[in-house]
Structures are given as C-alpha cells and as structure tokens.
Short mmCIF file of C-alpha atoms in Angstrom, two decimals:
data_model
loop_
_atom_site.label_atom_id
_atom_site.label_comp_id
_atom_site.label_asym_id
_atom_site.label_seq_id
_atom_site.Cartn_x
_atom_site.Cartn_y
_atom_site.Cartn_z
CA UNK A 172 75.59 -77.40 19.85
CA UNK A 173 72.66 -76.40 22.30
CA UNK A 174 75.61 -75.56 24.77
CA UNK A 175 77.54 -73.41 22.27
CA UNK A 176 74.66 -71.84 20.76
CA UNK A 177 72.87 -70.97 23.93
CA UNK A 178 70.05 -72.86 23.03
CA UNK A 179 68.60 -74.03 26.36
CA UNK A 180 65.47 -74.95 26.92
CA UNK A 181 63.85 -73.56 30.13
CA UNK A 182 62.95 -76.93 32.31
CA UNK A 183 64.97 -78.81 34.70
CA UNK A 184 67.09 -80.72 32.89
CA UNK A 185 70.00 -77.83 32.40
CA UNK A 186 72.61 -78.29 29.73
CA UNK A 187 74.87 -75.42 31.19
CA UNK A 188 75.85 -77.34 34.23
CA UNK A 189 78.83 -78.93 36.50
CA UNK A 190 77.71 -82.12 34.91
CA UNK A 191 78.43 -80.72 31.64
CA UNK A 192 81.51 -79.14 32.62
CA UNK A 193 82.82 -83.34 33.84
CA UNK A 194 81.40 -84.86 30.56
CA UNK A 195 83.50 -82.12 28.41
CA UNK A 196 86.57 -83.32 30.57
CA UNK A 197 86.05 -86.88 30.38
CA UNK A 198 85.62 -86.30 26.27
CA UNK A 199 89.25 -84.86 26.02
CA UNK A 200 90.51 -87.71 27.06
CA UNK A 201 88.45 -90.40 25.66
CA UNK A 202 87.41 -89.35 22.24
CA UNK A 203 83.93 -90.25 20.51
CA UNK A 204 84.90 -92.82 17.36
CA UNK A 205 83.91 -90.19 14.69
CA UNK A 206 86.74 -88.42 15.57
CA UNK A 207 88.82 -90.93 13.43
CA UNK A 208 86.64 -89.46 10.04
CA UNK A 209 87.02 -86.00 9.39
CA UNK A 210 84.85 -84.55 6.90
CA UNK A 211 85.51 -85.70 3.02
CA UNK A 212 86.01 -81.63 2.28
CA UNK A 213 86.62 -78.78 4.00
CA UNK A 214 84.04 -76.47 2.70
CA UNK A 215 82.84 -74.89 -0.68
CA UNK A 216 85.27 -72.46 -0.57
CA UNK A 217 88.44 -74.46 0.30
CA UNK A 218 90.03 -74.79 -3.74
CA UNK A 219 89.45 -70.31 -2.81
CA UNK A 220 92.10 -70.06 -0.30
CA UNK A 221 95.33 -69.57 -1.24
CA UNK A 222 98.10 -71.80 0.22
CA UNK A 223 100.13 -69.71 3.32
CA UNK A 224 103.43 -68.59 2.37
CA UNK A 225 105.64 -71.03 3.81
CA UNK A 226 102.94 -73.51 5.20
CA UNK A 227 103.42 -76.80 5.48
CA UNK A 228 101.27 -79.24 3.50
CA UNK A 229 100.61 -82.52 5.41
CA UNK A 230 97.55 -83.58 3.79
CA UNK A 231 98.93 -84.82 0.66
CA UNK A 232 100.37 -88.35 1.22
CA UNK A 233 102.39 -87.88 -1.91
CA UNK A 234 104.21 -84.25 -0.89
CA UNK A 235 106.92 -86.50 1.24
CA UNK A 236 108.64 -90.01 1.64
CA UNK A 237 106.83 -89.61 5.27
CA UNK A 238 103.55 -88.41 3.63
CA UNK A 239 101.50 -91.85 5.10
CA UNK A 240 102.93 -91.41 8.15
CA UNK A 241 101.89 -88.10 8.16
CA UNK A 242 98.47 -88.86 6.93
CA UNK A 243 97.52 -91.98 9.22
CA UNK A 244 99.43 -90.66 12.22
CA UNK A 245 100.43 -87.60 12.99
CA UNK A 246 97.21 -85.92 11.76
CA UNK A 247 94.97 -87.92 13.80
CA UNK A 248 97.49 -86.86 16.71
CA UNK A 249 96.56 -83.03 15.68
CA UNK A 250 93.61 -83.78 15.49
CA UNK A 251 92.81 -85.40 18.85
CA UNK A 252 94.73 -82.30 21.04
CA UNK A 253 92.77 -79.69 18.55
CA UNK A 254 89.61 -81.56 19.51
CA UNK A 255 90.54 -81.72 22.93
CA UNK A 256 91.68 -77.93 23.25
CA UNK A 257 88.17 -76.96 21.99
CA UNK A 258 86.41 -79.11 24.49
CA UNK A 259 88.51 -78.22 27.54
CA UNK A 260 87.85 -74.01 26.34
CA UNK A 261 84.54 -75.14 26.43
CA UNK A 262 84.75 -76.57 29.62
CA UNK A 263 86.94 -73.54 31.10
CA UNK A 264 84.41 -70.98 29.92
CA UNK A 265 81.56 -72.94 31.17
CA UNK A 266 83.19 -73.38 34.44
CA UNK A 267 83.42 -69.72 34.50
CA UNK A 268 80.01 -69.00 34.20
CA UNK A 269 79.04 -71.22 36.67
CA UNK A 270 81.33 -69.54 39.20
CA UNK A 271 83.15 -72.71 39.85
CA UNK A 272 86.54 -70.45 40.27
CA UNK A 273 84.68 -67.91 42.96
CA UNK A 274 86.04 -67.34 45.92
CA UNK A 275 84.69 -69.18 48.96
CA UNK A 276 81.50 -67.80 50.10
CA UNK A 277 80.54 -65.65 47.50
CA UNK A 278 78.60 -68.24 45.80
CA UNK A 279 76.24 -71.03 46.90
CA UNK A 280 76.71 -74.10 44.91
CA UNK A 281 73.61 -75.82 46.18
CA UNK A 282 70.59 -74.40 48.42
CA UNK A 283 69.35 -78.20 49.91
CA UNK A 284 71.83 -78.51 53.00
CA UNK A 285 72.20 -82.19 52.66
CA UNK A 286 73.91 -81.54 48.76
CA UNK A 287 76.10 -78.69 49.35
CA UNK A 288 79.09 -80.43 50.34
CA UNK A 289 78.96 -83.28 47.40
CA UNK A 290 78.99 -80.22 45.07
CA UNK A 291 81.52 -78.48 47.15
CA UNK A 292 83.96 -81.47 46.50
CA UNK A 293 82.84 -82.09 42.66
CA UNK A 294 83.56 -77.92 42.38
CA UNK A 295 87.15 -78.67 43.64
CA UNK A 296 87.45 -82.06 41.55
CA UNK A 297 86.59 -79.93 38.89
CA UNK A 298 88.96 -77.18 39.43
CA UNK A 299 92.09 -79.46 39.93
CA UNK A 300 91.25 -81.31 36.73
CA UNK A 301 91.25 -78.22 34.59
CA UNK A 302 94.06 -76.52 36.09
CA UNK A 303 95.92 -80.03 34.98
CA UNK A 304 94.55 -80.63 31.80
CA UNK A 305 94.56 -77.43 30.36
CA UNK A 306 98.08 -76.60 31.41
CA UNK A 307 99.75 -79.72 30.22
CA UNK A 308 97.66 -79.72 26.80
CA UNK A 309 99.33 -76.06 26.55
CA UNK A 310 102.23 -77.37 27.25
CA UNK A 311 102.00 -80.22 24.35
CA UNK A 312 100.96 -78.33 21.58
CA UNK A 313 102.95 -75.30 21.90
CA UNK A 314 100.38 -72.94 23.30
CA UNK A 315 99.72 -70.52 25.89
CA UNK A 316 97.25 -71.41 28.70
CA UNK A 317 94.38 -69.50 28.98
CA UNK A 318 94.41 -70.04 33.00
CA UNK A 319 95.76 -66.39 34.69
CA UNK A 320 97.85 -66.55 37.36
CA UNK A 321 95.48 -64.87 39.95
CA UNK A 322 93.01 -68.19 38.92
CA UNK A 323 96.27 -70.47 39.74
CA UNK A 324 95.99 -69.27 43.59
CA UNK A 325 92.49 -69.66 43.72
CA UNK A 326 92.43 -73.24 42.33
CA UNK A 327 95.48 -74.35 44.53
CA UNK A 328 95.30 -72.09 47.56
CA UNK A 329 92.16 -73.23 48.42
CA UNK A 330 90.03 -74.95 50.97
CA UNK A 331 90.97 -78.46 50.42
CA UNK A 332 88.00 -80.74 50.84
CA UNK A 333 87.78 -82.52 54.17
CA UNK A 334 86.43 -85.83 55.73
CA UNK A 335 86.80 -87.65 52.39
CA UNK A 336 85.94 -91.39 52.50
CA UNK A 337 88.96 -93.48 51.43
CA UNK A 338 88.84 -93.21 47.26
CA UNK A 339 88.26 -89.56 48.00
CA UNK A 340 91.09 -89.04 49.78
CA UNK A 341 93.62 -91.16 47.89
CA UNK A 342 92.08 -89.19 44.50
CA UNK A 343 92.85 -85.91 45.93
CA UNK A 344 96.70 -87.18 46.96
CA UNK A 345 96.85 -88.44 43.56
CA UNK A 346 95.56 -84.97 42.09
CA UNK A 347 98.19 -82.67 44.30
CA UNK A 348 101.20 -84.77 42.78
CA UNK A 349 100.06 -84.62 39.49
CA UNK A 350 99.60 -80.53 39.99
CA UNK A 351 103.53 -80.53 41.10
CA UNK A 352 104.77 -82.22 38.22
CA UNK A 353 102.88 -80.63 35.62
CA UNK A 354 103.91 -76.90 37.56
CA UNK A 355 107.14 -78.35 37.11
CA UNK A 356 106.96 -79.52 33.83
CA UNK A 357 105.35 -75.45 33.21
CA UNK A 358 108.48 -74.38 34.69
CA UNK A 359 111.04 -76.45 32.34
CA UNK A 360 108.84 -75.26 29.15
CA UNK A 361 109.02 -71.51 30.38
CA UNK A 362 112.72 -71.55 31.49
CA UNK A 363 114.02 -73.12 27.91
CA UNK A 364 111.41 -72.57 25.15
CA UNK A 365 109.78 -68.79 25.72
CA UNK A 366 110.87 -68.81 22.09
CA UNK A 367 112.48 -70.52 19.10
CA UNK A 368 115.42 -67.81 19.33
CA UNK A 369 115.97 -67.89 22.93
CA UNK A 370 115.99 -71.41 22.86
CA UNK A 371 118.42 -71.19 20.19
CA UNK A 372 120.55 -68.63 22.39
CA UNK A 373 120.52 -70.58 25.37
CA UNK A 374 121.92 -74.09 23.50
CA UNK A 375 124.82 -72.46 21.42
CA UNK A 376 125.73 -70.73 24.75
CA UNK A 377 125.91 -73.76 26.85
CA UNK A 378 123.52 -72.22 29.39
CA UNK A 379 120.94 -74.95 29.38
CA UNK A 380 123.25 -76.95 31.42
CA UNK A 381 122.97 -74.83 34.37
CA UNK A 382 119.40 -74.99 33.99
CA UNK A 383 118.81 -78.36 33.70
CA UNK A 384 121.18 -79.12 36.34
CA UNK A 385 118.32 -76.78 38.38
CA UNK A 386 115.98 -78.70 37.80
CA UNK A 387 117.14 -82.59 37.57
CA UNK A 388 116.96 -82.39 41.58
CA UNK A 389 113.59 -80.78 41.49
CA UNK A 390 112.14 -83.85 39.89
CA UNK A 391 114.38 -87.17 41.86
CA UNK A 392 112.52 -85.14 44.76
CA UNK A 393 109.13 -85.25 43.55
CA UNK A 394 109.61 -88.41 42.28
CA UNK A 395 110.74 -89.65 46.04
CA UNK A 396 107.66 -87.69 47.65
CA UNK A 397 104.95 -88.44 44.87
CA UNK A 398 105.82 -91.76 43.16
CA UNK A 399 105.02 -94.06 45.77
CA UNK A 400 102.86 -97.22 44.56
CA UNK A 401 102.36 -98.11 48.48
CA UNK A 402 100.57 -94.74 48.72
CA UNK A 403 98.48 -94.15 45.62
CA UNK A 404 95.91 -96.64 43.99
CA UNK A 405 97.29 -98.96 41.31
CA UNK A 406 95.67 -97.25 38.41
CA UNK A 407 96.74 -93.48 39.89
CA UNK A 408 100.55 -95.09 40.48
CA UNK A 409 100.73 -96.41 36.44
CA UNK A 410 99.41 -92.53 35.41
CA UNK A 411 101.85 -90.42 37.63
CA UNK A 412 104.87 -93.60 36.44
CA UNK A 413 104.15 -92.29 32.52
CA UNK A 414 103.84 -88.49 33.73
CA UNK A 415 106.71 -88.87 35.51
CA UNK A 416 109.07 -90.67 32.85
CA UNK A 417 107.62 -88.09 30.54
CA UNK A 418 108.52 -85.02 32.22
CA UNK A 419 111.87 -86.78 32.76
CA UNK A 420 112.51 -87.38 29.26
CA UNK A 421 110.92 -84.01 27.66
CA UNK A 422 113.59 -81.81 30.76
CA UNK A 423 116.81 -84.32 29.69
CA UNK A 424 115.87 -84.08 25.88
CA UNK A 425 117.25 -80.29 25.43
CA UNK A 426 120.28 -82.04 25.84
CA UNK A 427 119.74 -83.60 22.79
CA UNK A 428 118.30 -80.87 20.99
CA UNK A 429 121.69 -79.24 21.76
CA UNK A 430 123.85 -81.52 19.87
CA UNK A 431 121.62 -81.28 17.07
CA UNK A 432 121.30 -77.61 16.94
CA UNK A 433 125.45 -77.31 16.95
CA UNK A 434 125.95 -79.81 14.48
CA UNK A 435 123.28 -77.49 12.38
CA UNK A 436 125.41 -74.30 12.89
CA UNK A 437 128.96 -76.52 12.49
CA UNK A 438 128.17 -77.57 8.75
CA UNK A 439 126.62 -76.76 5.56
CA UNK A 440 123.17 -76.68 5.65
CA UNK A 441 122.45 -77.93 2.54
CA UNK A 442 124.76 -80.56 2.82
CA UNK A 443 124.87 -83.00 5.53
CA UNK A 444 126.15 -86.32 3.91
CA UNK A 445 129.38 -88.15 6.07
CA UNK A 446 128.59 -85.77 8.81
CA UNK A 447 127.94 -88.03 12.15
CA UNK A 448 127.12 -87.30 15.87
CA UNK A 449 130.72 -88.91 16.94
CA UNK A 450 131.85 -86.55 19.36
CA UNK A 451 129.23 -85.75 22.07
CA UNK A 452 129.89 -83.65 25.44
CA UNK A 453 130.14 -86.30 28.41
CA UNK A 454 127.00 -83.66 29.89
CA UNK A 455 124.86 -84.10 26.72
CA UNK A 456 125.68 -87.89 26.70
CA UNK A 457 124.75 -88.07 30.05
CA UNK A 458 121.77 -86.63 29.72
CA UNK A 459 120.82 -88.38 26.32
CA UNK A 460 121.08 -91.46 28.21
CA UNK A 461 118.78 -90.18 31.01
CA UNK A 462 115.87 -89.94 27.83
CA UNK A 463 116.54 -93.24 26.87
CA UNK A 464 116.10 -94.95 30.25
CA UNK A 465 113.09 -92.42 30.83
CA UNK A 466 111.91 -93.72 27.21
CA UNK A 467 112.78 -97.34 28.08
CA UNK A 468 110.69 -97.04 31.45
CA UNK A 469 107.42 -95.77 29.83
CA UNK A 470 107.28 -98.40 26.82
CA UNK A 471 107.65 -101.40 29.59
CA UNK A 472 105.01 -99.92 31.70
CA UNK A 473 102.86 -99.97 27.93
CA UNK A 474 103.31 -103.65 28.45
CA UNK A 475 102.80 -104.01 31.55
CA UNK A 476 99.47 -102.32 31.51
CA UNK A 477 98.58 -104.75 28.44
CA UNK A 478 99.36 -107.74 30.16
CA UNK A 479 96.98 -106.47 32.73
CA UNK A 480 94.26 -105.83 30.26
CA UNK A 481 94.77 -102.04 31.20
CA UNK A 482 95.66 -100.65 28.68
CA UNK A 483 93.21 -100.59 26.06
CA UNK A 484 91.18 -98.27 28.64
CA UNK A 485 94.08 -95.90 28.53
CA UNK A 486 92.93 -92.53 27.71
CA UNK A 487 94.24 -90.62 24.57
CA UNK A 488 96.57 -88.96 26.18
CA UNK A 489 98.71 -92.15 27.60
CA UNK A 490 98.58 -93.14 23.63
CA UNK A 491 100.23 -89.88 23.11
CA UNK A 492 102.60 -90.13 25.62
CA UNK A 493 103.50 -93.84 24.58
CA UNK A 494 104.00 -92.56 20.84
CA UNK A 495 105.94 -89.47 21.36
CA UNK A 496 108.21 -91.80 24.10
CA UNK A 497 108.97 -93.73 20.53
CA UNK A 498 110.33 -91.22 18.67
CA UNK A 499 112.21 -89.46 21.59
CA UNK A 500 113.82 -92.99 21.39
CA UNK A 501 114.48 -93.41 18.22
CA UNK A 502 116.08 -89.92 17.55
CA UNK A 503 118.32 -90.28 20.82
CA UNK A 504 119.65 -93.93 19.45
CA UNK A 505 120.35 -92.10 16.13
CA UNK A 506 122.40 -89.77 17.63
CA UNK A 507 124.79 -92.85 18.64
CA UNK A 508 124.76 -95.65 20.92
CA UNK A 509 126.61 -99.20 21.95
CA UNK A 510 125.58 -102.13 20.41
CA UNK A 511 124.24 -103.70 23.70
CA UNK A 512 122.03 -100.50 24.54
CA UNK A 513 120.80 -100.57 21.00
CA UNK A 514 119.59 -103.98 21.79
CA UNK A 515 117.80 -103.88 24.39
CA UNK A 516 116.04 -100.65 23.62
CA UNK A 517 114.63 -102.31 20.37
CA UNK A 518 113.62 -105.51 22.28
CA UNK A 519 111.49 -102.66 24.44
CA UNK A 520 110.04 -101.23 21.20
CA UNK A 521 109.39 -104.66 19.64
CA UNK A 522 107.33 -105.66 23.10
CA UNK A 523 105.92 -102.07 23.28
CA UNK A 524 104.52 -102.74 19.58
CA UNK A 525 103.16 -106.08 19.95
CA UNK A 526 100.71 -104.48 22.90
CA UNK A 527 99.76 -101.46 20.83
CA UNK A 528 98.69 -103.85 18.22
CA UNK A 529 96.90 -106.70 20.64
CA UNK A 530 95.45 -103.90 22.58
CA UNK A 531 93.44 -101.30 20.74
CA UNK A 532 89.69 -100.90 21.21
CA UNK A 533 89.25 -100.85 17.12
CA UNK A 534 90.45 -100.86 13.92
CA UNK A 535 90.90 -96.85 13.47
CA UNK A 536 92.17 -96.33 16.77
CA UNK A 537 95.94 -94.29 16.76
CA UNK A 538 97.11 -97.32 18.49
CA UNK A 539 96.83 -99.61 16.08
CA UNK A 540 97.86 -97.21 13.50
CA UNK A 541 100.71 -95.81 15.30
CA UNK A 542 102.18 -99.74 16.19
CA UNK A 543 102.05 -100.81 12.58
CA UNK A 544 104.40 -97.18 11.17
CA UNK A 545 106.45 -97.96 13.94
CA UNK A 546 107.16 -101.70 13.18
CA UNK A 547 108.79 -100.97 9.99
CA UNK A 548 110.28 -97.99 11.19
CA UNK A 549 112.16 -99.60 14.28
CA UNK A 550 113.08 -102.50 11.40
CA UNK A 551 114.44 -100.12 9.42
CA UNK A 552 116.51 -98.17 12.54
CA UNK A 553 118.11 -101.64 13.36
CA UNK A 554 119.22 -102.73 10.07
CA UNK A 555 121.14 -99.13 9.47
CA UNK A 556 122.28 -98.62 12.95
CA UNK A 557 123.84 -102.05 12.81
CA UNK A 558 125.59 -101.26 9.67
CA UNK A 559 126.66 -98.07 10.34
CA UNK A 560 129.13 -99.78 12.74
CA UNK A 561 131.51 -101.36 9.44
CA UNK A 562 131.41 -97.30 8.07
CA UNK A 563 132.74 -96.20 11.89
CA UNK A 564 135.26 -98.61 11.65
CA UNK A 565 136.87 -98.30 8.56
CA UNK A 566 136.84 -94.23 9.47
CA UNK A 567 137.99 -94.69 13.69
CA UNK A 568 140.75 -92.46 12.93
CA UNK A 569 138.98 -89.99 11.41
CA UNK A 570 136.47 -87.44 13.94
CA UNK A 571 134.49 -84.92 12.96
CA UNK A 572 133.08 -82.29 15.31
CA UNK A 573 128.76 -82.64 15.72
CA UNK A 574 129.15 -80.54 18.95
CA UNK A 575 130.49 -77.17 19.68
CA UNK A 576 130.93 -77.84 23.70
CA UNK A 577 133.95 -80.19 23.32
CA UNK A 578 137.06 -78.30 22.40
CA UNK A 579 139.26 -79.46 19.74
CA UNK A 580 142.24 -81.81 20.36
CA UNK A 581 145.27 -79.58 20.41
CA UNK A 582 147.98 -79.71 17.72
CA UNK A 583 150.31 -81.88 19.79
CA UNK A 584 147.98 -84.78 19.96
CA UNK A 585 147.87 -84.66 23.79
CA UNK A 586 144.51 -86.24 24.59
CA UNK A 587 145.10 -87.02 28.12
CA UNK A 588 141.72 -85.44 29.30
CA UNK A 589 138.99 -87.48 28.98
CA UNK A 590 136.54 -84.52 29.30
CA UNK A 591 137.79 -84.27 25.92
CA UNK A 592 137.30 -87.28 24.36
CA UNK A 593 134.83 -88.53 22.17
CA UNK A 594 132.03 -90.36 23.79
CA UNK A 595 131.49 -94.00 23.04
CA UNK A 596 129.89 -96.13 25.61
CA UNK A 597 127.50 -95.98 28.75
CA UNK A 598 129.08 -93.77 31.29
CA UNK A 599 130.26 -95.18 34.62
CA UNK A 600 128.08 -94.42 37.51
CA UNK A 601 130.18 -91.38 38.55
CA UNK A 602 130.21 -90.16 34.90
CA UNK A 603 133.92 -89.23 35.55
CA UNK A 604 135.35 -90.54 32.79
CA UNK A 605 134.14 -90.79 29.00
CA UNK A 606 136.20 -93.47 26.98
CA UNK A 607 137.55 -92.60 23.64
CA UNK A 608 137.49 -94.52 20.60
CA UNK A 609 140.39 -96.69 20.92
CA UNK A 610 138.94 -97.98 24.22
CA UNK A 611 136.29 -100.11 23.24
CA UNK A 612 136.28 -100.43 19.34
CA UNK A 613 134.62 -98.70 17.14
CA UNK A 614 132.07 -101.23 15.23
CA UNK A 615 130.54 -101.29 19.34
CA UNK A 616 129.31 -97.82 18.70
CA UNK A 617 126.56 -96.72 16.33
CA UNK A 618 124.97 -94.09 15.08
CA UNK A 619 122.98 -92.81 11.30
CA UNK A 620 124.01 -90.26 9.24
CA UNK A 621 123.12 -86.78 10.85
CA UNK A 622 119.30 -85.36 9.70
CA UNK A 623 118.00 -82.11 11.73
CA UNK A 624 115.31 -84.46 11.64
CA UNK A 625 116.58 -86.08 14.71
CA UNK A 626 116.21 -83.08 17.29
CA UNK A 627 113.42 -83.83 19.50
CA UNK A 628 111.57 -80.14 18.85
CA UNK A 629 110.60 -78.52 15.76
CA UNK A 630 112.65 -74.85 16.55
CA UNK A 631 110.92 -73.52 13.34
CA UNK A 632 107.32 -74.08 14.43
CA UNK A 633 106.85 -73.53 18.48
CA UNK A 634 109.13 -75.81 19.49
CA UNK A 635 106.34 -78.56 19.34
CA UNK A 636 106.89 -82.07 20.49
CA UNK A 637 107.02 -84.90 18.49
CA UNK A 638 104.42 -85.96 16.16
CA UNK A 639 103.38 -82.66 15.74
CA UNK A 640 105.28 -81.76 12.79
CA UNK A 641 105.10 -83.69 9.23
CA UNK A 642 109.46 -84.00 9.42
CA UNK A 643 109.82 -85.98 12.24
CA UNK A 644 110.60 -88.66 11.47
CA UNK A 645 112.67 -87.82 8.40
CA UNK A 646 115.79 -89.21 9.31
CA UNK A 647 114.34 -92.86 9.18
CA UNK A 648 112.29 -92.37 6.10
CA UNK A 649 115.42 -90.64 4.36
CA UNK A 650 117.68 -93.87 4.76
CA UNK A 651 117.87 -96.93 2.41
CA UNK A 652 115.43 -99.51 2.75
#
C-alpha cells in the first residue's frame, strides 16, 4: 500500500526500487495463500448495483449445473490472472519510473563502479521478464498489452549483457527462446482473434487454413532451435516443453473452433439434440489431432515433474497451463475420436490427476481443487464417449453435416474421393487419405452429442481461453450421469 499510495518514508531503505519491481514479478507467479479467500462481501453498496444487461453471473453455485465448478475453479483461475495483471501494472509502472526502459547512457543505474554492472544485468533481467510476462498474461485473458511497440525495440534490441558466469548465461539463452515463442504466440492471437467477428469471418471462409499452415513451420523451427534439453538447464527445458506444447495446442485449436462454429451456423440454434461432429475436414482432423498430442505431451510432463518432486514448486501459471491443457482435451475428444486414442488419452488424464492431487502445497490450492472436478468429469467423458459408439452404429448409414468445408456427396453416390469422406480414424503419416465409415466400423469411433460448449474459445466474450468463462465445460455437465 506504501508503494501505491506514495507513502515512502525518506531513509535508506526505499520501497520504490528494482528490488520491488523483482518481488512484484516473483508474486504473479507464486501467489500469497490469502489469495484463496476473497472478502465475505463486496462492499456496502454491492445489493445497490444493478446487475449488467447481459452479464454473466458466476458467483451463484446454484445459477448452473456447472455452478461448483464455476465457484471452486474457474473463479479462483480469474482471480489469480486479475491479481497477477494488477501486480505486473504495478511492476510496469514502477519500472518506468525508475527508468529501467531508458536508453543506454542516459541513465546511471548505480554511482559505486564496482555495482554498476550487477544492476546493469538485473535492469535487463528485469526488462526480459516483463516484456514476457506481461505479453503472454495479455494474451491469456483476452487483453491488450500495455507494452508499445517503440518499448518492444528497446527491451529486445538492446545491449545484451556480457561475460556472464555460467547460470547467467544459460538464463539469458533460456529468456531469448521464451521471447520467440511468446512473439509468436502474439502473432497467432493477432492474425486470428483481432475480434470475435473477424474471427468468425475468417473460420466460415476457410481462410484460417492458410494461416495456420503459415505458421505450423514457424513453430517445428523454433522448436528445433529452442527446445533443446542438452542446451538449457533441466528446470528451463520442463518450462519452454509446457510453453511450447501450449502454443502448439492454442495455434492447432482454431481448427477446432472451426468445426464448432460451422456446425453452429449449419443447425438450429436452439436445438441441437442428434446433431454429431461425424463428418470433419481431413485439415481440421489433422489439426485436432495435433491438440491432442500437444495436450497429451503437457499432462505427461505434469507427471513427470511430480515424480521428480517438481512440481509442487510449479508456479501458477504451469497450474494454468496444466488445467486449460485438460479441457482443450476433453472438448477435442468430444468432437470424435477412435476407441484406442480415447484410451490412452484418459490413461494420461487419470495419471495427470493423481499428481495434481499428491502434489499440491495445501488444501486450497487450484491444484487440488482443479484434480478433484476433473476426476469426475473425465469419469463421466468415458462412460458417454464409450456409449455413444452403440448410437453410431445403429445410425452408420445415416451422416449428418457438422462442417461446412466438406462438400456434400453427390446425387449419384460416387464417393470415390476420400477428401470427401467422413473422417474416422488417426490419419496415416502422409494424411493422404481419410477412411470412411465402412472402413473401420463404426462402434471404433466416438464422439458426444454436439454442445457449442465444446469450442475451445468463448467468441461471445474476447475469445478467452478456457476456464475463463462459467460454460465451459457445459457439454460434460449437460450429459447423463
């Protein structure tokens, strides 16, 4: 409060300081236990202000079948990136003021010779850790970043610190491929979400493929420069491996928000019942299945980490990443999948739950929480996947249309282009061929009925990612238990 109020005391010890500007960093990412108990009210005045037309009420745990999700879950998961986007302003503004973003040489960050370079190097450390913290917090919860451009140059076009000791200098590697991928990452969320209608535009138009055919080589080549455990410090390796996957699977994911959005447009609005994501493009499937490996890859790492004892000193961020990873899963399975894919994928969930659980540093902590909602909820996704596949069978002749990019067979029942047929099963390596339903049988493929719950992005509110929003995770609450 001293620091906000400008209440500073004039002696030595100085509140408004670099040191100040590292312990607001290191609080966005590991958050203070009281964080977990909000305030009983919210002010004299609250029962005053009326309700927002069209606002979404996610504090009553009775509003929804999802409402104790909502509460134990996904509002401590607003909570944590609102905390944390009011600590790292604090921290950017502070930095500011402290001319920590000057251009070299027209500021001295230390008079005493013998210090000047230590601050020099903390300055930079500083600079590098905003610039990546800020941007990809933006990036999560829908906002714009309050970095400029013209700061962007200075903080990565400059002086780069030199005659580092070994940790130094294998930091600072780890720091410049982390500041690729989350530019890149900035580049995917500016190419496809400026806004909910573009967005829109772009899927029923079937330009996103071009797009994300841009950019799928952009990240196999950071991923072959950057990701390279011989290179980078264990601990900095496991960080850029979930940064990584999660870039992957947040790019690859439009393709599923594609299907979703045509099957939206295709049918009745108010009435989705028997409608099922049967026919999907061989390019969406394709890249569906890229968001369940990248999914797959970041829940074994969770358990990796735990076996290592690593992972209850995860920062809050990982825990995000690990819980958004889950429903990114879940949705994608929903949209269909083969029986043996389905299998494994839940035996990843089961073993990603188990370390949540044996893992967290407390009782309160969105771990533990988040591993117990997600339990019943992957119970629950088995149990109706797996008996969705005696409804597909007794309907295999029957297909109905969840995406607008395949064309329709043609009246003379001439199906003898597989770029037309309705995808089933894994693709081959070359993706070349999509087999049809006769192929392989249809209780091997499964799927739920369709909910616009399952799109990976809210379009209505910002395009947010999951566990943002009180709906998402509808279509598992919506089906019988």
């Amino acid at each position: 409060m001293r620091l906000i109020f400008g209440q500073e005391k004039a002696t030595k010890s100085k509140v408004r300081s670099l040191g100040t500007v590292e312990a607001l960093l290191l609080m966005s990412e590991w958050h203070p236990r009281a964080l977990h108990f909000p305030p009983e009210t919210d002010g004299w005045d609250d029962d005053l202000i009326p309700a927002a037309p069209g606002s979404h009420n996610n504090n009553d745990p009775n509003a929804e079948p999802g409402g104790r999700g909502v509460e134990d879950i996904i509002e401590p998961a607003r909570r944590s990136d609102q905390m944390s986007w009011m600590l790292l302003g604090c921290a950017l503004s502070l930095a500011h003021e402290l001319g920590i973003f000057e251009t070299e040489g027209s500021s001295s960050p230390a008079d005493e010779p013998e210090w000047r370079e230590q601050i020099v190097i903390r300055w930079q450390r500083v600079q590098r850790l905003l610039y990546v913290y800020i941007n990809q917090l933006a990036w999560r919860i829908g906002c714009m970043s309050p970095i400029p451009q013209s700061l962007n140059h200075a903080i990565l076009g400059g002086r780069k610190p030199q005659g580092l000791d070994p940790p130094g200098s294998t930091w600072l590697t780890f720091m410049d491929s982390w500041i690729e991928l989350t530019k890149l990452a900035k580049s995917v969320t500016d190419m496809f979400f400026p806004s909910a209608a573009f967005a829109r535009q772009q899927l029923h138009s079937g330009r996103y493929v071009g797009l994300l055919e841009h950019f799928r080589p952009l990240l196999n080549q950071w991923k072959d420069k950057y990701l390279q455990p011989q290179v980078l410090d264990k601990a900095f390796y496991n960080d850029l491996f979930i940064e990584y996957h999660f870039v992957r699977v947040y790019t690859h994911s439009v393709g599923m928000q594609a299907v979703v959005e045509r099957a939206v447009a295709e049918n009745d609005p108010n009435n989705f019942d028997g409608v099922r994501p049967m026919t999907i493009d061989p390019t969406d499937y394709e890249y569906i299945q890229e968001v369940i490996d990248g999914c797959g890859q970041i829940l074994q790492k969770v358990t990796h980490l735990a076996e290592a004892g690593a992972l209850r000193f995860s920062p809050v961020r990982i825990v995000l990443r690990i819980t958004s990873a889950s429903i990114f899963l879940m949705k994608a399975l929903s949209l269909g999948t083969r029986q043996a894919k389905l299998q494994e994928s839940i035996e990843i969930l089961e073993k990603s739950i188990k370390a949540l659980k044996s893992n967290a540093l407390d009782d309160v902590h969105l771990s533990t929480r988040y591993a117990t909602l997600l339990d019943m909820h992957v119970s629950r996704l088995r149990r109706n996947l797996l008996a969705s596949s005696k409804v597909m069978k007794s309907s295999q002749d029957v297909t109905r249309r969840s995406s607008m990019a395949p064309p329709p067979w043609p009246d003379n029942g001439d199906r003898s282009n597989p770029m037309r047929a309705p995808v089933l099963q894994d693709p081959p390596p070359d993706l070349g061929f999509v087999p049809s339903l006769n192929d392989i049988g249809a209780d091997n493929w499964l799927s739920l009925p369709f909910d616009p719950s399952m799109a990976p992005f809210d379009m209505s509110h910002g395009c947010q990612f999951p566990m943002y929003e009180g709906g998402t995770l509808d279509f598992l609450w919506n089906l019988p238990s």
